[in-house]
Short mmCIF file of C-alpha atoms and ligand atoms in Angstrom, two decimals:
data_model
loop_
_atom_site.label_atom_id
_atom_site.label_comp_id
_atom_site.label_asym_id
_atom_site.label_seq_id
_atom_site.Cartn_x
_atom_site.Cartn_y
_atom_site.Cartn_z
CA MET I 1 -8.86 0.84 -10.88
CA ALA I 2 -8.14 3.85 -13.05
CA THR I 3 -5.79 6.45 -11.64
CA LEU I 4 -8.25 9.07 -12.82
CA ASP I 5 -10.99 7.66 -10.56
CA VAL I 6 -8.77 8.11 -7.51
CA ASP I 7 -7.71 11.60 -8.55
CA ARG I 8 -11.38 12.57 -8.99
CA ALA I 9 -12.36 10.96 -5.71
CA LEU I 10 -9.59 12.83 -3.89
CA ALA I 11 -10.70 16.08 -5.48
CA ARG I 12 -14.04 15.48 -3.72
CA TRP I 13 -12.43 14.39 -0.45
CA MET I 14 -9.98 17.26 0.00
CA PRO I 15 -12.59 20.00 0.76
CA ARG I 16 -14.28 17.59 3.21
CA LEU I 17 -10.97 16.97 5.00
CA VAL I 18 -10.34 20.71 5.22
CA ALA I 19 -13.88 21.45 6.51
CA VAL I 20 -13.77 18.68 9.13
CA TRP I 21 -10.29 19.73 10.22
CA ARG I 22 -11.40 23.38 10.72
CA ARG I 23 -14.31 22.22 12.86
CA HIS I 24 -12.03 19.94 14.85
CA ARG I 25 -9.61 22.84 15.48
CA ARG I 26 -12.57 25.17 16.20
CA LEU I 27 -11.49 27.50 13.39
CA PRO I 28 -13.91 29.64 11.39
CA GLU I 29 -15.18 28.21 8.12
CA GLY I 30 -13.12 29.21 5.09
CA PRO I 31 -12.29 28.44 1.48
CA PRO I 32 -11.92 24.81 0.35
CA THR I 33 -8.13 25.17 0.32
CA LEU I 34 -5.85 26.06 3.24
CA VAL I 35 -4.75 29.60 4.02
CA GLY I 36 -1.32 30.83 5.20
CA ARG I 37 -1.43 30.28 8.96
CA GLU I 38 -3.29 26.99 8.51
CA LEU I 39 -0.57 25.73 6.16
CA LYS I 40 2.01 26.70 8.78
CA GLU I 41 0.37 24.80 11.64
CA ILE I 42 -0.18 21.69 9.53
CA GLY I 43 3.29 21.90 7.96
CA GLN I 44 4.80 21.84 11.44
CA GLY I 45 2.72 18.79 12.39
CA ILE I 46 3.75 17.01 9.18
CA ARG I 47 7.43 17.58 9.99
CA THR I 48 6.91 16.08 13.47
CA LEU I 49 5.02 13.07 12.09
CA SER I 50 7.49 12.52 9.25
CA THR I 51 10.47 12.50 11.63
CA GLY I 52 8.69 10.39 14.26
CA LEU I 53 7.17 7.81 11.90
CA THR I 54 9.72 7.50 9.10
CA ARG I 55 13.10 8.75 10.39
CA ASP I 56 13.91 8.37 14.11
CA ARG I 57 10.63 6.40 14.57
CA ALA I 58 10.29 7.91 18.07
CA LEU I 59 6.50 8.26 17.66
CA VAL I 60 5.96 4.57 16.88
CA GLY I 61 3.93 3.08 19.71
CA ALA I 62 3.00 6.56 21.05
CA ARG I 63 -0.57 7.89 20.94
CA TYR I 64 0.33 10.64 18.50
CA LEU I 65 -3.15 10.87 16.95
CA ASP I 66 -4.56 11.95 20.33
CA ASP I 67 -2.67 15.26 19.85
CA PRO I 68 -5.09 17.52 17.90
CA ARG I 69 -2.32 19.20 15.87
CA LEU I 70 -0.77 15.91 14.82
CA LEU I 71 -4.18 14.40 14.08
CA GLY I 72 -4.87 17.44 11.85
CA ALA I 73 -1.56 17.00 10.05
CA TYR I 74 -2.30 13.28 9.59
CA LEU I 75 -5.74 14.04 8.22
CA LEU I 76 -4.64 16.58 5.65
CA PHE I 77 -1.36 15.05 4.50
CA TYR I 78 -1.19 11.30 5.17
CA TRP I 79 -4.92 10.50 4.82
CA PRO I 80 -5.01 11.20 1.04
CA VAL I 81 -1.84 9.12 0.55
CA SER I 82 -3.23 6.12 2.48
CA TYR I 83 -6.57 6.52 0.67
CA ALA I 84 -4.91 6.39 -2.78
CA GLN I 85 -2.71 3.45 -1.75
CA ALA I 86 -5.71 1.53 -0.44
CA ARG I 87 -7.76 2.21 -3.59
CA ALA I 88 -4.84 0.87 -5.64
CA VAL I 89 -4.49 -2.34 -3.61
CA LEU I 90 -8.25 -2.96 -3.18
CA GLY I 91 -8.53 -2.66 -6.97
CA GLU I 92 -6.20 -5.66 -7.27
CA LEU I 93 -8.41 -8.07 -5.27
CA PRO I 94 -9.99 -10.95 -7.17
CA ARG I 95 -13.37 -10.13 -5.58
CA ARG I 96 -14.72 -6.74 -4.53
CA PRO I 97 -15.30 -6.89 -0.74
CA ARG I 98 -18.77 -5.99 0.52
CA THR I 99 -18.06 -6.17 4.26
CA VAL I 100 -14.78 -4.75 5.54
CA LEU I 101 -13.08 -4.36 8.92
CA ASP I 102 -10.33 -1.73 8.94
CA LEU I 103 -7.94 -2.28 11.87
CA GLY I 104 -5.79 0.65 13.05
CA SER I 105 -8.01 2.87 10.93
CA GLY I 106 -6.99 6.24 12.34
CA PRO I 107 -9.38 8.80 10.76
CA GLY I 108 -10.40 6.21 8.16
CA PRO I 109 -8.57 6.64 4.84
CA VAL I 110 -8.52 2.89 4.15
CA ALA I 111 -12.10 2.44 5.40
CA PHE I 112 -13.38 5.18 3.06
CA ALA I 113 -11.29 3.74 0.21
CA ALA I 114 -13.14 0.45 0.80
CA LEU I 115 -16.52 2.22 0.74
CA ASP I 116 -15.58 4.11 -2.44
CA SER I 117 -14.44 0.80 -4.00
CA GLY I 118 -17.94 -0.60 -3.57
CA ALA I 119 -18.08 -2.00 -0.02
CA SER I 120 -21.39 -1.42 1.74
CA GLU I 121 -20.61 -2.31 5.37
CA VAL I 122 -17.34 -0.98 6.72
CA ALA I 123 -16.19 -0.77 10.34
CA ALA I 124 -13.18 1.34 11.32
CA ALA I 125 -11.38 0.18 14.48
CA ASP I 126 -8.66 2.00 16.40
CA ARG I 127 -7.56 2.82 19.95
CA SER I 128 -7.56 6.57 19.30
CA ALA I 129 -10.96 8.03 20.23
CA PRO I 130 -10.19 11.42 18.57
CA ALA I 131 -9.19 9.68 15.31
CA LEU I 132 -12.43 7.67 15.32
CA ALA I 133 -14.43 10.84 16.06
CA LEU I 134 -12.87 12.44 12.96
CA ALA I 135 -13.71 9.35 10.91
CA ARG I 136 -17.35 9.71 12.03
CA ALA I 137 -17.33 13.44 11.19
CA LEU I 138 -15.99 12.62 7.70
CA ALA I 139 -18.67 9.96 7.24
CA ALA I 140 -21.35 12.54 8.10
CA GLU I 141 -19.77 15.12 5.77
CA ALA I 142 -19.58 12.61 2.88
CA GLU I 143 -22.92 10.98 3.75
CA GLU I 144 -21.23 7.58 3.77
CA PRO I 145 -22.15 4.82 6.23
CA LEU I 146 -19.25 4.00 8.54
CA ALA I 147 -19.31 2.14 11.85
CA THR I 148 -16.52 2.67 14.37
CA ARG I 149 -15.18 0.26 17.00
CA THR I 150 -12.62 0.55 19.75
CA TRP I 151 -9.70 -1.83 19.26
CA THR I 152 -6.50 -1.58 21.29
CA GLY I 153 -4.26 -3.79 19.18
CA GLY I 154 -4.79 -6.96 21.18
CA ALA I 155 -6.13 -10.40 20.44
CA ALA I 156 -9.79 -9.46 20.80
CA LEU I 157 -10.82 -8.20 17.37
CA PRO I 158 -14.21 -6.67 16.68
CA GLU I 159 -16.65 -9.51 16.10
CA GLY I 160 -18.02 -10.55 12.72
CA ALA I 161 -17.09 -12.20 9.45
CA PHE I 162 -15.70 -10.02 6.67
CA ASP I 163 -14.86 -10.13 2.96
CA ALA I 164 -11.75 -8.08 3.69
CA ILE I 165 -9.81 -7.04 6.76
CA THR I 166 -7.41 -4.18 6.17
CA LEU I 167 -4.45 -2.92 8.20
CA GLY I 168 -3.08 0.38 6.87
CA HIS I 169 0.33 1.38 8.22
CA VAL I 170 -0.43 -0.09 11.64
CA LEU I 171 1.30 -3.48 11.70
CA ASN I 172 4.75 -1.88 12.04
CA GLU I 173 3.51 0.04 15.10
CA LEU I 174 2.51 -3.10 16.98
CA GLY I 175 5.16 -4.50 19.32
CA ARG I 176 8.90 -4.11 19.43
CA GLY I 177 11.90 -6.41 19.71
CA PRO I 178 12.26 -10.05 18.70
CA ALA I 179 8.75 -11.02 19.85
CA ALA I 180 7.09 -8.42 17.61
CA LEU I 181 7.20 -10.39 14.36
CA PRO I 182 5.61 -13.63 15.67
CA GLU I 183 3.05 -11.47 17.51
CA ARG I 184 2.18 -9.61 14.30
CA ALA I 185 1.90 -12.92 12.44
CA ALA I 186 -0.40 -14.24 15.20
CA LEU I 187 -2.58 -11.13 14.91
CA LEU I 188 -2.85 -11.60 11.14
CA GLU I 189 -3.79 -15.26 11.67
CA ARG I 190 -6.53 -14.23 14.11
CA ALA I 191 -7.78 -11.69 11.59
CA ALA I 192 -7.63 -14.22 8.71
CA ALA I 193 -9.84 -16.54 10.75
CA GLN I 194 -12.59 -13.87 10.51
CA LEU I 195 -12.48 -13.73 6.71
CA ARG I 196 -15.27 -15.21 4.66
CA PRO I 197 -14.25 -17.79 2.03
CA GLY I 198 -12.63 -15.98 -0.90
CA GLY I 199 -11.89 -13.00 1.35
CA SER I 200 -8.62 -11.09 1.64
CA LEU I 201 -6.39 -9.80 4.40
CA VAL I 202 -4.86 -6.56 3.13
CA VAL I 203 -1.76 -5.12 4.78
CA LEU I 204 -0.26 -1.80 3.73
CA GLU I 205 3.04 -0.65 5.20
CA PRO I 206 5.41 2.25 4.59
CA ALA I 207 7.94 1.91 1.76
CA LEU I 208 10.87 1.94 4.16
CA ARG I 209 13.57 -0.72 4.10
CA ASP I 210 13.16 -1.84 7.73
CA THR I 211 9.35 -1.91 7.89
CA SER I 212 9.23 -3.57 4.47
CA ARG I 213 11.69 -6.29 5.53
CA GLU I 214 9.66 -6.89 8.70
CA LEU I 215 6.54 -7.32 6.59
CA LEU I 216 8.40 -9.82 4.39
CA GLN I 217 9.44 -11.76 7.51
CA VAL I 218 5.84 -11.84 8.74
CA ARG I 219 4.84 -13.00 5.22
CA ASP I 220 7.32 -15.86 5.46
CA LEU I 221 5.94 -16.96 8.84
CA LEU I 222 2.43 -17.07 7.41
CA VAL I 223 3.41 -18.73 4.12
CA ALA I 224 5.20 -21.42 6.17
CA ARG I 225 1.91 -21.94 8.04
CA GLY I 226 0.07 -22.58 4.79
CA TYR I 227 -1.31 -19.16 3.82
CA ALA I 228 -1.38 -18.23 0.13
CA VAL I 229 -0.36 -14.75 -0.98
CA ARG I 230 -2.82 -13.16 -3.40
CA ALA I 231 -0.54 -10.21 -4.18
CA PRO I 232 2.14 -9.15 -4.90
CA CYS I 233 4.10 -12.43 -4.68
CA LEU I 234 4.21 -15.02 -7.46
CA TRP I 235 7.01 -16.89 -5.64
CA ARG I 236 5.66 -19.35 -3.07
CA GLY I 237 8.78 -19.97 -0.99
CA PRO I 238 10.60 -17.84 1.61
CA CYS I 239 11.01 -14.28 0.31
CA PRO I 240 14.22 -14.01 -1.76
CA ALA I 241 14.50 -10.29 -0.96
CA LEU I 242 15.43 -11.28 2.61
CA VAL I 243 18.61 -13.12 1.55
CA LYS I 244 20.71 -9.93 1.27
CA ALA I 245 20.34 -7.42 4.11
CA SER I 246 20.28 -4.51 1.66
CA ASP I 247 17.31 -5.86 -0.36
CA TRP I 248 13.63 -5.17 0.25
CA CYS I 249 10.46 -4.96 -1.77
CA HIS I 250 8.01 -2.16 -2.36
CA ALA I 251 5.36 -1.10 -4.85
CA GLU I 252 4.85 2.16 -6.70
CA ARG I 253 1.71 3.49 -8.38
CA SER I 254 1.25 6.63 -10.42
CA TRP I 255 -1.04 9.35 -9.11
CA SER I 256 -1.50 13.12 -9.19
CA PRO I 257 -1.38 14.40 -5.61
CA PRO I 258 -4.13 16.95 -4.90
CA PRO I 259 -2.85 20.57 -4.95
CA VAL I 260 -3.35 20.93 -1.15
CA LEU I 261 -0.90 18.07 -0.69
CA ASP I 262 1.68 19.73 -2.92
CA ALA I 263 1.33 22.96 -0.94
CA LEU I 264 1.71 21.08 2.36
CA ALA I 265 4.72 19.07 1.10
CA ARG I 266 6.40 22.36 0.13
CA GLU I 267 5.54 23.91 3.51
CA ALA I 268 6.98 20.88 5.36
CA GLY I 269 10.00 20.61 3.05
CA LEU I 270 9.08 17.08 1.87
CA HIS I 271 8.77 15.46 -1.55
CA LYS I 272 5.61 13.48 -2.23
CA GLU I 273 5.51 12.75 -5.94
CA ALA I 274 5.27 8.98 -6.18
CA LEU I 275 2.85 6.72 -4.34
CA LYS I 276 5.12 4.14 -2.75
CA MET I 277 4.20 1.41 -0.28
CA SER I 278 4.88 -2.16 0.72
CA TYR I 279 1.82 -4.39 0.69
CA LEU I 280 0.66 -7.92 1.18
CA VAL I 281 -2.68 -9.54 0.38
CA LEU I 282 -3.28 -12.95 1.99
CA ALA I 283 -6.02 -15.52 1.39
CA PRO I 284 -7.83 -17.27 4.27
CA LYS I 285 -6.02 -20.38 5.54
CA GLY I 286 -6.45 -23.40 3.28
CA GLU I 287 -7.20 -21.43 0.10
CA ALA I 288 -4.84 -22.18 -2.77
CA TRP I 289 -2.35 -19.88 -4.46
CA ALA I 290 -3.63 -18.59 -7.81
CA GLU I 291 -2.13 -20.39 -10.80
CA PRO I 292 0.25 -18.04 -12.62
CA PRO I 293 -0.08 -17.45 -16.36
CA SER I 294 1.99 -19.78 -18.56
CA GLY I 295 5.55 -19.00 -19.63
CA ARG I 296 8.45 -17.68 -17.54
CA VAL I 297 6.49 -15.19 -15.47
CA PHE I 298 8.03 -12.37 -13.42
CA ARG I 299 6.80 -9.38 -11.52
CA ILE I 300 9.13 -6.42 -12.03
CA VAL I 301 10.36 -5.55 -8.53
CA SER I 302 12.84 -2.77 -9.31
CA GLU I 303 12.83 0.44 -11.22
CA PRO I 304 14.35 0.30 -14.73
CA LEU I 305 18.11 -0.20 -14.25
CA GLU I 306 19.49 1.29 -17.42
CA GLY I 307 23.04 0.35 -18.31
CA LYS I 308 25.25 0.98 -21.32
CA GLY I 309 23.13 -0.02 -24.32
CA ARG I 310 20.87 -2.29 -22.33
CA GLN I 311 17.76 -2.32 -20.15
CA ARG I 312 17.75 -4.29 -16.91
CA TYR I 313 15.27 -4.98 -14.07
CA MET I 314 14.99 -7.28 -11.11
CA GLY I 315 12.11 -9.72 -11.57
CA CYS I 316 10.49 -12.03 -9.04
CA GLY I 317 8.32 -14.96 -10.08
CA PRO I 318 7.65 -18.68 -9.68
CA GLU I 319 11.36 -19.33 -10.43
CA GLY I 320 12.63 -16.82 -7.85
CA ARG I 321 14.14 -13.35 -7.89
CA MET I 322 16.69 -12.60 -10.60
CA GLY I 323 18.09 -9.98 -12.96
CA LEU I 324 16.51 -9.70 -16.42
CA ALA I 325 18.41 -7.87 -19.17
CA LEU I 326 17.99 -7.03 -22.84
CA GLN I 327 20.55 -5.27 -25.01
CA GLU I 328 19.32 -2.46 -27.23
CA LYS I 329 20.89 -4.14 -30.28
CA HIS I 330 18.60 -7.16 -29.70
CA ARG I 331 15.41 -5.10 -29.70
CA THR I 332 12.68 -6.56 -31.94
CA ALA I 333 8.92 -6.04 -32.29
CA ALA I 334 8.38 -9.16 -30.15
CA ASN I 335 10.51 -8.02 -27.20
CA GLU I 336 10.33 -4.22 -27.24
CA ALA I 337 7.68 -4.15 -24.48
CA PHE I 338 10.66 -4.86 -22.22
CA PHE I 339 11.90 -1.30 -22.67
CA SER I 340 8.82 0.31 -21.12
CA LEU I 341 8.09 -1.85 -18.06
CA ARG I 342 7.34 -0.32 -14.68
CA ARG I 343 7.78 -1.59 -11.13
CA GLY I 344 4.85 -3.93 -10.40
CA ASP I 345 4.15 -4.99 -14.01
CA VAL I 346 3.92 -8.75 -14.60
CA VAL I 347 5.49 -10.18 -17.77
CA ALA I 348 5.71 -13.58 -19.45
CA LEU I 349 9.03 -14.17 -21.22
CA GLU I 350 9.90 -16.71 -23.87
CA GLY I 351 13.21 -17.52 -25.54
CA THR I 352 15.44 -16.28 -22.70
CA GLU I 353 19.00 -17.48 -22.03
CA PRO I 354 20.66 -17.99 -18.64
CA ARG I 355 23.19 -15.22 -17.99
CA GLY I 356 25.08 -15.02 -14.68
CA ASP I 357 22.49 -15.61 -11.96
CA GLY I 358 19.71 -14.13 -14.09
CA LEU I 359 18.26 -14.26 -17.59
CA ALA I 360 19.21 -12.49 -20.80
CA LEU I 361 16.67 -11.71 -23.48
CA VAL I 362 17.95 -11.96 -27.03
CA GLU I 363 16.68 -11.31 -30.55
CA GLY I 364 14.56 -14.45 -30.45
CA SER I 365 12.93 -13.55 -27.10
CA SER I 366 9.36 -12.41 -26.70
CA VAL I 367 7.87 -10.29 -23.92
CA ARG I 368 4.18 -10.22 -23.06
CA LYS I 369 2.82 -7.96 -20.33
CA VAL I 370 0.21 -10.10 -18.56
CA ALA I 371 -0.78 -7.51 -15.94
CA ALA I 372 0.09 -3.88 -15.44
CA ALA I 373 1.14 -2.76 -11.94
CA GLY I 374 -1.97 -2.84 -9.76
CA GLN I 375 -3.95 -5.26 -11.95
CA GLU I 376 -4.93 -8.69 -10.75
CA VAL I 377 -2.77 -11.42 -12.32
CA ARG I 378 -5.10 -13.98 -13.90
CA ALA I 379 -4.13 -17.39 -15.16
CA ALA I 380 -6.64 -16.77 -17.97
CA SER I 381 -4.44 -13.95 -19.30
CA ARG I 382 -2.20 -16.72 -20.73
CA ASP I 383 -4.01 -16.32 -24.04
CA GLY I 384 -3.44 -12.60 -24.16
C1 LIG E 1 0.01 5.49 10.78
S1 LIG E 1 -1.61 5.41 11.43
C2 LIG E 1 -2.48 4.63 10.11
C3 LIG E 1 -3.87 5.12 9.93
C4 LIG E 1 -4.57 4.58 8.69
N1 LIG E 1 -4.85 3.16 8.82
C5 LIG E 1 -3.76 4.82 7.44
O1 LIG E 1 -3.48 3.86 6.72
O2 LIG E 1 -3.43 5.97 7.16
C6 LIG E 1 -1.49 4.12 12.60
C7 LIG E 1 -2.77 3.88 13.34
O3 LIG E 1 -2.62 2.74 14.15
C8 LIG E 1 -3.23 2.98 15.39
N2 LIG E 1 -2.59 2.14 16.39
C9 LIG E 1 -1.29 2.10 16.76
N3 LIG E 1 -1.12 1.21 17.76
C10 LIG E 1 -2.35 0.69 18.03
C11 LIG E 1 -2.84 -0.27 18.95
N4 LIG E 1 -2.03 -0.87 19.80
N5 LIG E 1 -4.16 -0.55 18.93
C12 LIG E 1 -5.00 0.05 18.07
N6 LIG E 1 -4.60 0.98 17.17
C13 LIG E 1 -3.29 1.28 17.15
C14 LIG E 1 -2.99 4.45 15.65
O4 LIG E 1 -3.91 4.97 16.59
C15 LIG E 1 -3.18 5.01 14.24
O5 LIG E 1 -4.50 5.33 14.01
#
C-alpha cells in the first residue's frame, strides 16, 4: 500500500468528515476546511478525548461517543488516524479481504479503510448508536455500501463468516482488572471462529506502553492455544518484549497528516506527526505460521539507536529479540543497507558474530532487506 494512496484517499475523506460533522452539529454548510469557532469546539473535544483515552484513561469504558461534541472531535481528529493505520495494516495481509466485520467501529474509520482497500461487503458494529449513525451518514456521503450492526462487546457477535474481522482501538476498552486479558483473548477466539479459511483477525491498539503490553499478553494466550500470528511477529514463542517491564512493541508508518489535522493538533496543543500503533494479525485456529525467508531474519522493533561510530537497533525474529550493531568502520557495499533501516523493516543477515546478548555485524556481513515496514513478509523473497 503506497503512502501516497492513503494521503490521496484522506484528501477526499476530509471534506466529507467536515460536511457530515456540520450536519450532525446542525451547523450551516461552509467551506471544506474548519473555521475559527469550529476549530475551537473540536480542539476542546480533542483535549478531553486525549486526556481520557491516553493519559488518565478515565474515559475508557465510558460511552464517550454518545456525547455529540466528543463524537465530533473523534470524527475529525482520530478517524483519519485510525483510517490511515488500518489501510497500512490491511495492506500487509496475504489476501485482500472481500467480506469484513469491524467490531467497535465507532464512526467507521477501519470499516471504510477496508472498503477502500477493496472489500465489497463490510459491516460496522458498535454499541454507540450516534457513532453508527455517523458511519451511515459518511457511507451516504461517499456513496459506499456499509452495513451497521449493534454490538455491545459481549459474546454474541454479529452473525456471518468473514475474510477479516477488525478491532480498531477497542480491545483495550473491554474489561478491567485481572479477568480482562483472558476475556479479551476469549473474544478474539470467538471472532476467529467466524473467519473464513485464509482469513485474518486484525487488532489495532494505541501505541502506549500499557495497552501495547496488554495486547502482547493477549497474543501470548492465543499463541499458546495454537493461533499463528501473521504480523508483525516472526518469533513463535512467548513475546520477549514482556520479559522486562519497561519493554513494549509498537509500529510506525510514514504519512502526511491532512492539513485539517495539523490545524486541530495545534489548536489542541498536541503533536501528531508520526503514525504509531500496536497491532496484531492472527490466522484462524489451525492455520500454520508463514515460513520466514532464509538467513538470520529480524524485524526491526526499535528506532535507530545511534551510538559513537556505530548504528544499533533491536531486532526480533525466529531467534528471539536482540540487539544488532554495526560499526561505521565496518561499512561495506554488502552491509550498508543496515544504516538506513526503519522500525518495522525485515532484514536477513549473514556473517554476523555473537556480541554480548546480541549480534555484531562486521566487514564480512551482508544485509538484505526482505520487506519494508508494512509489506507482507514472504518466504519467496529469499531469492531477492
Ligand atoms: C477508540 S474508539 C475506536 C473506533 C474505531 N474502531 C477506530 O479505530 O478509530 C472505541 C470504540 O469502541 C466502542 N466500544 C467500547 N466499548 C464497547 C463495548 N462494550 N461494546 C461495543 N463497542 C464498544 C466505542 O463505542 C467506540 O466506538
